[in-house]
PDB file of C-alpha atoms in Angstrom:
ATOM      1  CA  UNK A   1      90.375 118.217 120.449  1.00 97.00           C
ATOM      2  CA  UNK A   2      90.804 119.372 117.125  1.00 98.00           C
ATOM      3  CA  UNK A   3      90.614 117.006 113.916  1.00 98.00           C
ATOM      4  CA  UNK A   4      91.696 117.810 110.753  1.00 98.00           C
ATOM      5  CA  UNK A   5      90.429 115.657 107.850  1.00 98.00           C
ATOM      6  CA  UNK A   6      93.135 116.285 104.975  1.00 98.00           C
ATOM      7  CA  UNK A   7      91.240 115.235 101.709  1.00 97.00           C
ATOM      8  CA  UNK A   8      87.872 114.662 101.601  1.00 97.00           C
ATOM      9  CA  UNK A   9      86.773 112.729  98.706  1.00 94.00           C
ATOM     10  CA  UNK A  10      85.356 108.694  99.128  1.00 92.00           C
ATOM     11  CA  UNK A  11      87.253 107.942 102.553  1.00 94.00           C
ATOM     12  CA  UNK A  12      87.824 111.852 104.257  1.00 97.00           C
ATOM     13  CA  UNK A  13      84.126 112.397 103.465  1.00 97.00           C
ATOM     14  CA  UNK A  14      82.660 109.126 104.741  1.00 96.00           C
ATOM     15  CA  UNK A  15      84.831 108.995 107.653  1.00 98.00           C
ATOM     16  CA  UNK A  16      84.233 112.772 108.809  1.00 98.00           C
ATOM     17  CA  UNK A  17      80.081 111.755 108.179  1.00 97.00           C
ATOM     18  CA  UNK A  18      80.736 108.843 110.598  1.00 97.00           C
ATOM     19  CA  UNK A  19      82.964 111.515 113.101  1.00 98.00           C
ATOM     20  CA  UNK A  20      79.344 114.075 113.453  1.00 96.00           C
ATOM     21  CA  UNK A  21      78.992 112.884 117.196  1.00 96.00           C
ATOM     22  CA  UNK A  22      82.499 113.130 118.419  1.00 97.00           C
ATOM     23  CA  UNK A  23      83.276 115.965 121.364  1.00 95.00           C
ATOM     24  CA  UNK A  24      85.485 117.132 118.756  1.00 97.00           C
ATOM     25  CA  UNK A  25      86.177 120.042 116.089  1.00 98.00           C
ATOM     26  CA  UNK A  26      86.451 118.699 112.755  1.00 98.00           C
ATOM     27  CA  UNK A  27      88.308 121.137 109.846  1.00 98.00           C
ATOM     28  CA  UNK A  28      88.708 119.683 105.916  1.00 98.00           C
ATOM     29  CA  UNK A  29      90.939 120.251 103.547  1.00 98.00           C
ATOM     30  CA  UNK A  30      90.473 119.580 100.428  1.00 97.00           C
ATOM     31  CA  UNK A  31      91.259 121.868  97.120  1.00 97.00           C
ATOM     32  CA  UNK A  32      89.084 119.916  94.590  1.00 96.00           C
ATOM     33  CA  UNK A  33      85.623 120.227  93.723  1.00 97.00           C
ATOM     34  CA  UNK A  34      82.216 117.906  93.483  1.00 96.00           C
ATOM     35  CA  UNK A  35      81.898 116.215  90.634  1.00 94.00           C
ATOM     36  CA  UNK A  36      78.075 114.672  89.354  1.00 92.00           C
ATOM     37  CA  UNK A  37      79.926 111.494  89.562  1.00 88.00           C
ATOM     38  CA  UNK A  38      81.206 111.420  93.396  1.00 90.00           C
ATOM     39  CA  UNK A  39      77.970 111.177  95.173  1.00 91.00           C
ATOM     40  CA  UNK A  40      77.520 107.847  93.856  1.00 87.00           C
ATOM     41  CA  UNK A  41      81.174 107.314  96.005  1.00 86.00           C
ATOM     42  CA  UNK A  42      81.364 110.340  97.989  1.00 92.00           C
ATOM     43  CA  UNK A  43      79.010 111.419 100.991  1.00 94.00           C
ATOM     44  CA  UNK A  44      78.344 114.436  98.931  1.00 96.00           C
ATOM     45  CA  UNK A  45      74.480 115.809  97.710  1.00 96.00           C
ATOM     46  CA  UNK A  46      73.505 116.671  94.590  1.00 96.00           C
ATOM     47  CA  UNK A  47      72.890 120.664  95.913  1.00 96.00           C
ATOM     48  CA  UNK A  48      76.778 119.869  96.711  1.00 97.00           C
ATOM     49  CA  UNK A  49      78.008 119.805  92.749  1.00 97.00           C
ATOM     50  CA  UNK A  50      80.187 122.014  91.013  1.00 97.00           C
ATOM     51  CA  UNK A  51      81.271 123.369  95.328  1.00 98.00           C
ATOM     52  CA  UNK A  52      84.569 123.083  96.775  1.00 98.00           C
ATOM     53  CA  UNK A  53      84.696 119.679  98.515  1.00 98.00           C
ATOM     54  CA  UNK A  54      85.975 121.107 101.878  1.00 98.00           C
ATOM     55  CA  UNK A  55      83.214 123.898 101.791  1.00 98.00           C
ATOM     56  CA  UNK A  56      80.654 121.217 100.392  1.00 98.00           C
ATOM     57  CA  UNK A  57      81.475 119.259 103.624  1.00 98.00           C
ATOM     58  CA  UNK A  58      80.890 121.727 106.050  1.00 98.00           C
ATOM     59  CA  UNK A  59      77.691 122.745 104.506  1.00 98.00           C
ATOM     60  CA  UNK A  60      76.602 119.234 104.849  1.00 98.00           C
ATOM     61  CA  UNK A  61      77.294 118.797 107.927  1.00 98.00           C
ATOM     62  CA  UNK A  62      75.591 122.194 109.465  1.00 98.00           C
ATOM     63  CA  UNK A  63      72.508 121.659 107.631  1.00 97.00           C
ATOM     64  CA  UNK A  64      72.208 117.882 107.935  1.00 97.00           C
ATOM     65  CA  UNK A  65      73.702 117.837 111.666  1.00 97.00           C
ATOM     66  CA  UNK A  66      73.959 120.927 113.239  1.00 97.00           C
ATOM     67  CA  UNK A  67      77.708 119.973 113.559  1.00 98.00           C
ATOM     68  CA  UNK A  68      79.821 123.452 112.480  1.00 98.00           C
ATOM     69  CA  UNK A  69      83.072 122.112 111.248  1.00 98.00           C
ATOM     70  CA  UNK A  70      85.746 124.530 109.577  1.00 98.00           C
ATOM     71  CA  UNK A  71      87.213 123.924 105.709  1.00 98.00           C
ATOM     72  CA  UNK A  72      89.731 125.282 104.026  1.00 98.00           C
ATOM     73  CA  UNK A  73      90.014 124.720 100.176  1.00 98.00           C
ATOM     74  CA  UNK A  74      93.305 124.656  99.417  1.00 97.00           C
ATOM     75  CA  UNK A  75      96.197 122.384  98.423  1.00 96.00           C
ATOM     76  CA  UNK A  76      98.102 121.068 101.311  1.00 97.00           C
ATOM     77  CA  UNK A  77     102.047 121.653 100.409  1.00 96.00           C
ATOM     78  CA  UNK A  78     104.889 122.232 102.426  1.00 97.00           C
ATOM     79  CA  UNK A  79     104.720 125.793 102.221  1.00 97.00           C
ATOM     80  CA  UNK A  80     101.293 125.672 103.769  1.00 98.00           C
ATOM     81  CA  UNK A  81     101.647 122.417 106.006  1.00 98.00           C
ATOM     82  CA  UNK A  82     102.047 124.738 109.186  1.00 98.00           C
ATOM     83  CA  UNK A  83      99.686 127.361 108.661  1.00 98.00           C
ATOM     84  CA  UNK A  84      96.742 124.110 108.330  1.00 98.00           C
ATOM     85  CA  UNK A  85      98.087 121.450 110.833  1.00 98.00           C
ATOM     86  CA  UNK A  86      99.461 123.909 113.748  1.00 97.00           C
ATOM     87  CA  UNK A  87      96.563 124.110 115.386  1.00 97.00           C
ATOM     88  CA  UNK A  88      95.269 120.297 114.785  1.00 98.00           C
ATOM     89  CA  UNK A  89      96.126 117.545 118.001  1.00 98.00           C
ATOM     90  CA  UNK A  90      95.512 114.930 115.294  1.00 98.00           C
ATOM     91  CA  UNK A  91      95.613 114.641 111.624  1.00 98.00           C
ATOM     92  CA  UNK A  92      94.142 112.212 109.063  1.00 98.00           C
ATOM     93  CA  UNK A  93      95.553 111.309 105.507  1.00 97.00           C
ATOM     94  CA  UNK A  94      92.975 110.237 103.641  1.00 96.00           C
ATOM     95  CA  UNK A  95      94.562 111.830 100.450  1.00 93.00           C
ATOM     96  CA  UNK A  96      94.484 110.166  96.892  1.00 85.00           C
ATOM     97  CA  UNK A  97      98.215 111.001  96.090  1.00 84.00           C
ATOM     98  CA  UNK A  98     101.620 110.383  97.776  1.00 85.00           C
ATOM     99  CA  UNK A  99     103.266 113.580  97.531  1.00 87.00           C
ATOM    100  CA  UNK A 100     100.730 115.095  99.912  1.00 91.00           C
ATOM    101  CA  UNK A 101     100.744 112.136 102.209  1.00 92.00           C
ATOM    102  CA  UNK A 102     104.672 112.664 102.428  1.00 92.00           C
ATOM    103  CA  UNK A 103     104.152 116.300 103.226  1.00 96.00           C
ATOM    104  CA  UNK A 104     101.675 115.554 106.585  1.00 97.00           C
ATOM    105  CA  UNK A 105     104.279 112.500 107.604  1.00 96.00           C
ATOM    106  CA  UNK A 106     107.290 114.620 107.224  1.00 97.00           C
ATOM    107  CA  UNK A 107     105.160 117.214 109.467  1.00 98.00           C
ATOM    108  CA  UNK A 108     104.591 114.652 111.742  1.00 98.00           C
ATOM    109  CA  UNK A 109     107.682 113.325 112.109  1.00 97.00           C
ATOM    110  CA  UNK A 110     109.111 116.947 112.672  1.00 97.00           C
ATOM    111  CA  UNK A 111     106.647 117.804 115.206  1.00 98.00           C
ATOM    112  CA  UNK A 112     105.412 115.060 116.916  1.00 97.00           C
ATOM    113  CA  UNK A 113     101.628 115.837 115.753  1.00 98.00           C
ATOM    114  CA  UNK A 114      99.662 112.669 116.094  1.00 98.00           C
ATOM    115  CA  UNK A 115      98.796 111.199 112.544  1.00 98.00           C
ATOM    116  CA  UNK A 116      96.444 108.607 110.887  1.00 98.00           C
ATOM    117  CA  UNK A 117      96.831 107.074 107.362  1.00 96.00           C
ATOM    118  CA  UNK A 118      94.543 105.641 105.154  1.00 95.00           C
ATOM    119  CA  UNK A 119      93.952 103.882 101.848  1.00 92.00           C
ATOM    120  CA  UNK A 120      92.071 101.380  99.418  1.00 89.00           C
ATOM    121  CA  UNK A 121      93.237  98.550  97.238  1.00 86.00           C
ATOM    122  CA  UNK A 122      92.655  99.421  93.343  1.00 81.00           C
ATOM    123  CA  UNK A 123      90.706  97.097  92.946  1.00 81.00           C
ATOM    124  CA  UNK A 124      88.247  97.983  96.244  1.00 84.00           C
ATOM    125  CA  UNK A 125      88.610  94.734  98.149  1.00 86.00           C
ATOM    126  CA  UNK A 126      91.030  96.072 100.832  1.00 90.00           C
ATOM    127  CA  UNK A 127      91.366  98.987 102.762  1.00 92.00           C
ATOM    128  CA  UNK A 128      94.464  99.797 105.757  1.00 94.00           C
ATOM    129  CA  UNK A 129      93.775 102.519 108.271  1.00 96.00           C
ATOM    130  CA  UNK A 130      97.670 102.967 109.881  1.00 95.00           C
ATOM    131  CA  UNK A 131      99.313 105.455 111.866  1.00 96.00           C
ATOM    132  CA  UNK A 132     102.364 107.332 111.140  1.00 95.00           C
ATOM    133  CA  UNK A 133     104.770 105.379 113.456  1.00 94.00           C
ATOM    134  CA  UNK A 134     103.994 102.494 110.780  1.00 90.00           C
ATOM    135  CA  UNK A 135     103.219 103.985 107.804  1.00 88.00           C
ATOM    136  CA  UNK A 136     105.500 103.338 104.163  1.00 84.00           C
ATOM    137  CA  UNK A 137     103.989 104.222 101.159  1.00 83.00           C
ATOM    138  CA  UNK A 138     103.363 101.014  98.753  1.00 82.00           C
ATOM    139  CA  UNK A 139     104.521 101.924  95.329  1.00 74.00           C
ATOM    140  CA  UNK A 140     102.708 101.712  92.568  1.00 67.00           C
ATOM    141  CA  UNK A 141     102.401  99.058  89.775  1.00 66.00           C
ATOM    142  CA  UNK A 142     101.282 101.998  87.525  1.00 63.00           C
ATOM    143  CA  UNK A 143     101.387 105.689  87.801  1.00 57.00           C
ATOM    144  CA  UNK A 144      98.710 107.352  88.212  1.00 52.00           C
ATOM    145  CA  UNK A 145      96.818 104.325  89.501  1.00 53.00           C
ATOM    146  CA  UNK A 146      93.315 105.293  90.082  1.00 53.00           C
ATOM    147  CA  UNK A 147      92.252 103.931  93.416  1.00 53.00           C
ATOM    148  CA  UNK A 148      88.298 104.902  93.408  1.00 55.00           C
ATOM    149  CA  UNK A 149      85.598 104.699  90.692  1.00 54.00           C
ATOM    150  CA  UNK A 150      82.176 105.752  90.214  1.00 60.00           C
ATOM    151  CA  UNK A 151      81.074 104.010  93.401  1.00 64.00           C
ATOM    152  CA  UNK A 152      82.218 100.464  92.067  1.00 72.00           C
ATOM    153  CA  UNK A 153      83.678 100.438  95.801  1.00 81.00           C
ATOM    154  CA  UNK A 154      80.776 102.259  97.859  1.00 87.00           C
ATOM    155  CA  UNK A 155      80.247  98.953 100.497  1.00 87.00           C
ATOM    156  CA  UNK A 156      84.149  98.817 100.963  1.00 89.00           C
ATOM    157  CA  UNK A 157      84.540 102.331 101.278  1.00 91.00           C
ATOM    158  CA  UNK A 158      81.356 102.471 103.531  1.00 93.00           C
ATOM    159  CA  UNK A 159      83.821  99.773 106.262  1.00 93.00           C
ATOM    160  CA  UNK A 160      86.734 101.780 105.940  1.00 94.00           C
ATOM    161  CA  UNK A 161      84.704 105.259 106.355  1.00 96.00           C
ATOM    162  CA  UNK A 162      83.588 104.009 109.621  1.00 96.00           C
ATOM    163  CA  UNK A 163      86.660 101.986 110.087  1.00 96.00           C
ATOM    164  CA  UNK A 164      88.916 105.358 110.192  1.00 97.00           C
ATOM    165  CA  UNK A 165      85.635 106.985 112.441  1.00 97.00           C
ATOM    166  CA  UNK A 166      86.365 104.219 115.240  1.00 97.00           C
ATOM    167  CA  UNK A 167      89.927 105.059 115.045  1.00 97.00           C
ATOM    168  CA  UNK A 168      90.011 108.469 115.435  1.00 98.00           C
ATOM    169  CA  UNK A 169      87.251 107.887 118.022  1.00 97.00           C
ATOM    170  CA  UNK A 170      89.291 105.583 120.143  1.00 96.00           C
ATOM    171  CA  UNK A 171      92.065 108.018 119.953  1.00 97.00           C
ATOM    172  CA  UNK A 172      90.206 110.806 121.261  1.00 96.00           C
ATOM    173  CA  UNK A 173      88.657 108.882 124.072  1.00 95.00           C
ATOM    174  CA  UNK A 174      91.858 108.152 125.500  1.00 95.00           C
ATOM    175  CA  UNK A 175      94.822 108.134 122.868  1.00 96.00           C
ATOM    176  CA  UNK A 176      94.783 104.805 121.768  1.00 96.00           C
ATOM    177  CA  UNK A 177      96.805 104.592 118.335  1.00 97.00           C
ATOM    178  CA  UNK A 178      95.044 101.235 116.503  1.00 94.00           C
ATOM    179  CA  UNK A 179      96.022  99.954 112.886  1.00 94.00           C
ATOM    180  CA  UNK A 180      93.113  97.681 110.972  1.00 93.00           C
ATOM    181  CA  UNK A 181      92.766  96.274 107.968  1.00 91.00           C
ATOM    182  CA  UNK A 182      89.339  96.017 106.300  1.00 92.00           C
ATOM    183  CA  UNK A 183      89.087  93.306 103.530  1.00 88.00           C
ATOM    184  CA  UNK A 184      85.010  92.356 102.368  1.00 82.00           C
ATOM    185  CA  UNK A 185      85.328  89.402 105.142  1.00 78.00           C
ATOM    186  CA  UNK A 186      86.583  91.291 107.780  1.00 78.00           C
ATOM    187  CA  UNK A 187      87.788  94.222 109.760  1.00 82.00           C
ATOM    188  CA  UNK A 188      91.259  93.100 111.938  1.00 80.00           C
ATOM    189  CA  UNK A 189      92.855  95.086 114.588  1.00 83.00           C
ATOM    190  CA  UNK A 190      96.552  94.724 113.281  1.00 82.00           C
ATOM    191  CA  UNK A 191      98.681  97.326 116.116  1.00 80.00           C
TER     192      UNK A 191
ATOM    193  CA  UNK B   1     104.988  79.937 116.050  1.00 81.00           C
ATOM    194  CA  UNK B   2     104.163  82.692 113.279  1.00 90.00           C
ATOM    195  CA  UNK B   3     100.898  83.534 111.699  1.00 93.00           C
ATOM    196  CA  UNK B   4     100.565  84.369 108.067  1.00 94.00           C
ATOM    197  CA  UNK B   5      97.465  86.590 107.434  1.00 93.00           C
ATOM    198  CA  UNK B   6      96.289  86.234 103.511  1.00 95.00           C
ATOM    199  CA  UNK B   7      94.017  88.568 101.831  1.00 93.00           C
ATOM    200  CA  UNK B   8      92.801  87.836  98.436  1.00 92.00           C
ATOM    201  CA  UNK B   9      90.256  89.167  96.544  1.00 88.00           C
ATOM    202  CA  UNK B  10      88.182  90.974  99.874  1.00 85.00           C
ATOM    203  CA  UNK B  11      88.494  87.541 101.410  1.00 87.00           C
ATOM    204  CA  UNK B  12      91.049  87.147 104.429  1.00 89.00           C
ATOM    205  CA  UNK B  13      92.578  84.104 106.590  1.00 91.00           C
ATOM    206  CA  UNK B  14      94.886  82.831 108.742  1.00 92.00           C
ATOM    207  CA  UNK B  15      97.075  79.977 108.052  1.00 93.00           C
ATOM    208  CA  UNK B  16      99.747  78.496 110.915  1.00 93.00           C
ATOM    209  CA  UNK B  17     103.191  78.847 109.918  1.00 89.00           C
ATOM    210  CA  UNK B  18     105.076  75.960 111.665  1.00 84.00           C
ATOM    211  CA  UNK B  19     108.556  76.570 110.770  1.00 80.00           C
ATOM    212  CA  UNK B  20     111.401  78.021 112.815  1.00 75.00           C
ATOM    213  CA  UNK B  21     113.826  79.626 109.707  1.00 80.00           C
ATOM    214  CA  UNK B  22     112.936  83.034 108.963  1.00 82.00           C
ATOM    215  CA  UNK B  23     111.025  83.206 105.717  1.00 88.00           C
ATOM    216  CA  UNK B  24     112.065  85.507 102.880  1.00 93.00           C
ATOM    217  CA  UNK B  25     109.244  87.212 100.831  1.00 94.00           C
ATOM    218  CA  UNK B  26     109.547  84.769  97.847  1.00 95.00           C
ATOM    219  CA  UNK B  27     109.230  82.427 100.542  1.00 94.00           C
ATOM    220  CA  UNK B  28     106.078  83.655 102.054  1.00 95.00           C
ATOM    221  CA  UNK B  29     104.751  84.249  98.687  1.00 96.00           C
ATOM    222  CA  UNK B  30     105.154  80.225  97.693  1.00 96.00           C
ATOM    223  CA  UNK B  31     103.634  79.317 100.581  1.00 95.00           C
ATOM    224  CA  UNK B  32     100.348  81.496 100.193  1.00 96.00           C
ATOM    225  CA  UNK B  33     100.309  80.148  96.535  1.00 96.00           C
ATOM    226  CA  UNK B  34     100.055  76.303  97.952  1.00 95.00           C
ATOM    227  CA  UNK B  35      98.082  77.088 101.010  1.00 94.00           C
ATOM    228  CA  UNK B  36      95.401  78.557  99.172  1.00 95.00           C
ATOM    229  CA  UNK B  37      95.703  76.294  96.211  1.00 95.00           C
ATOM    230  CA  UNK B  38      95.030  73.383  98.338  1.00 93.00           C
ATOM    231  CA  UNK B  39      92.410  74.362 100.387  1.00 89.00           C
ATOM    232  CA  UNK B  40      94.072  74.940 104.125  1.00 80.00           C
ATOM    233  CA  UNK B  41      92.266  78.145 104.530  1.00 86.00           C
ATOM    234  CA  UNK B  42      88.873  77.854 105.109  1.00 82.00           C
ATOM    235  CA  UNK B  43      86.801  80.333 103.272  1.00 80.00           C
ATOM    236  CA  UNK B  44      89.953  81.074 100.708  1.00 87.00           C
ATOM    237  CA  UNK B  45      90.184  78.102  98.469  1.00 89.00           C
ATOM    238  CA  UNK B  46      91.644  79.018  94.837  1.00 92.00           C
ATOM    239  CA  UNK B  47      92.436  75.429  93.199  1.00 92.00           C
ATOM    240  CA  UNK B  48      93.468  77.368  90.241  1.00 94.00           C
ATOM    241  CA  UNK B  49      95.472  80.055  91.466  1.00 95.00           C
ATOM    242  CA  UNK B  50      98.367  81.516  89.475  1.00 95.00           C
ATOM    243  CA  UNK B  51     102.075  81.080  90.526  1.00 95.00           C
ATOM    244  CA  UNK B  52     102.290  84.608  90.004  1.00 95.00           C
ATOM    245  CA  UNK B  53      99.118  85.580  92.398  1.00 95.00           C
ATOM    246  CA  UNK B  54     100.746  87.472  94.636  1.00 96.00           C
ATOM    247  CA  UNK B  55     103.487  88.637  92.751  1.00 93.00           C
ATOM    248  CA  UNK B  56     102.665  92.306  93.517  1.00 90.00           C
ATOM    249  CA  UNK B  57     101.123  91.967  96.757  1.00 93.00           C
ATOM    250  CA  UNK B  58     102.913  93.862 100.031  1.00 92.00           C
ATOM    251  CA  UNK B  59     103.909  91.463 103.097  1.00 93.00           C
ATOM    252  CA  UNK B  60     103.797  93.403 106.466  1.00 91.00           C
ATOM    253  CA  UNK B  61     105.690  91.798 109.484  1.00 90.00           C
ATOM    254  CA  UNK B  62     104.369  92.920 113.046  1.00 87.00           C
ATOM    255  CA  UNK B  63     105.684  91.801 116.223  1.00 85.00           C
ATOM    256  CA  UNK B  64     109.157  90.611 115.660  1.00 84.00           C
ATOM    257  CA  UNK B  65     108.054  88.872 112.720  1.00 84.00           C
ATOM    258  CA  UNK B  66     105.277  86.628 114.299  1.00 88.00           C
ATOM    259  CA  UNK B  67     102.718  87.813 112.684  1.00 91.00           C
ATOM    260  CA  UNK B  68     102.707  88.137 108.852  1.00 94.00           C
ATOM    261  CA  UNK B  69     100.144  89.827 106.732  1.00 93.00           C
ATOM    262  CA  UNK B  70     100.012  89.187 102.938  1.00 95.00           C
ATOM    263  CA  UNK B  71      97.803  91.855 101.468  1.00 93.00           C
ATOM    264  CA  UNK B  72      97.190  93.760  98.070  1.00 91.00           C
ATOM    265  CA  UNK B  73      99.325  97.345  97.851  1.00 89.00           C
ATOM    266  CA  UNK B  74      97.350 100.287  98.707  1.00 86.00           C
ATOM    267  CA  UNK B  75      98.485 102.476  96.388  1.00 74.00           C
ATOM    268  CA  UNK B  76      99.067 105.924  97.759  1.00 63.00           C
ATOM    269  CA  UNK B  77      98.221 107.761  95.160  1.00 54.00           C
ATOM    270  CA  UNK B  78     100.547 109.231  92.151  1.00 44.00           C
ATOM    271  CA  UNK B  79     103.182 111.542  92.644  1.00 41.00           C
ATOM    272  CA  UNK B  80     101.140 114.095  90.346  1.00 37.00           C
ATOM    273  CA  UNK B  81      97.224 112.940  90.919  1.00 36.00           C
ATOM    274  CA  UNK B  82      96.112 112.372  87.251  1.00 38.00           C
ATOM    275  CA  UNK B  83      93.801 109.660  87.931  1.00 39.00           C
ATOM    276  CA  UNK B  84      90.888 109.938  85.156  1.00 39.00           C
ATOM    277  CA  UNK B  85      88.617 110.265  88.355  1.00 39.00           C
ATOM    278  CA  UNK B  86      89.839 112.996  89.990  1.00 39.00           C
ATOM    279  CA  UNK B  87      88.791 112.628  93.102  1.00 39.00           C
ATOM    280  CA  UNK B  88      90.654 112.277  96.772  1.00 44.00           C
ATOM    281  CA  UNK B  89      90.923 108.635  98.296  1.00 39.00           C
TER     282      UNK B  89
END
């Protein structure tokens, strides 16, 4: 099975840390780079600044893990949608912006492709892991609503992280599609 | 008999919903407001909670409507990511 991790910033990175064991072959994409600030949030090392995040990743996770994983660090668009997701038997939005998640759900939709959202409050309290047959976009109070700080939400992210790991984990055991929400009290199977 | 699901500020509950009318969203809404006000979820007890609370929040409605979630937005993102961090979700 082939997972591709599309964005791999707080959630992509944490969940892809928590996805090192799986029987699977994980690819990122991600076109941004390592910032000082987003290993206090990110599961990215300090050797890991100034790197593309994808490539960062797949460092990581070779020299930490053994685990050889495949990046590509570019931005996902419909013109290149294809080219990154073709060969993928499930994807995961864990994107920061809703142009991009549109892109992989219109993909979806058009090819059947199995795919997994997911997202955090603003405010860091809440997270939703969904899949594609139930996924609409909440709309913003504000554009450009930040959604992750300095690692303000590291314990929440840390839940949803592994959160999306058990997901994609039950889904590669035997297909099982689940939807949870992850609030600081609990994590709820919702689907 | 339906379920409504509240999460508020990282804390979540269930509350009973013992009615048999279809409840709009301003409905649902109202209804946290008091619940939570007063004290009939355990763990989620806001005496002073706005009217407005959950003005912005999402409601989600899973099977047929018997289960009701009242959560915060996630929001996905911008449509062009300017967020002063930067980063991915």
């Amino acid at each position: 099975m082939r997972i591709l991790i599309c964005g791999v910033g707080a959630l992509g990175s944490t969940a892809a840390w928590f996805c090192r064991n799986l029987d699977a072959e994980l690819a990122f994409v991600d076109f941004d780079k390592v910032e000082s600030k987003n290993v206090m949030a990110q599961c990215f090392v300090k050797a890991s600044i100034g790197k593309n995040k994808a490539e960062a990743l797949k460092a990581q996770m070779l020299t930490f893990f053994g685990v050889k994983c495949e990046a590509f660090s570019v931005k996902l668009a419909e013109t290149n949608v294809e080219q990154l997701c073709g060969r993928a038997d499930l994807i995961v939005d864990a994107f920061d912006n809703i142009a991009s998640r549109m892109v992989l759900s219109a993909y979806a939709k058009k090819t059947g492709k199995a795919l997994v959202h997911a997202a955090v409050s603003g405010d860091g309290t809440f997270g939703i892991v969904r899949w594609d047959e139930h996924f609409a976009p909440d709309a913003e109070d504000a554009a450009g609503q930040a959604t992750c700080e300095g690692g303000e939400h590291l314990p929440l992210i840390g839940v949803l992280g592994s959160s999306i790991a058990r997901v994609i984990q039950d889904f590669a055991k035997d297909g099982t599609k689940r939807d949870v929400m992850i609030s600081l009290r609990d994590v709820r199977t919702t689907a | 008999m339906a379920v409504l699901n509240i999460t508020y500020n990282g804390m979540s509950a269930d509350y009973p919903l013992d009615v048999q009318v279809a409840l709009s969203d301003v409905d649902v809404k109202r209804i946290a407001v008091e619940v939570v006000r007063a004290g009939g979820l355990r763990g989620l007890q806001v005496p002073n909670l706005p009217d407005n609370a959950f003005d912005n929040f999402v409601i989600d409605r899973f099977d047929r409507g018997e289960r009701i979630y009242l959560r915060p937005k996630v929001p996905f993102g911008s449509l062009s990511c300017d967020c002063e961090c930067e980063c991915e979700s």
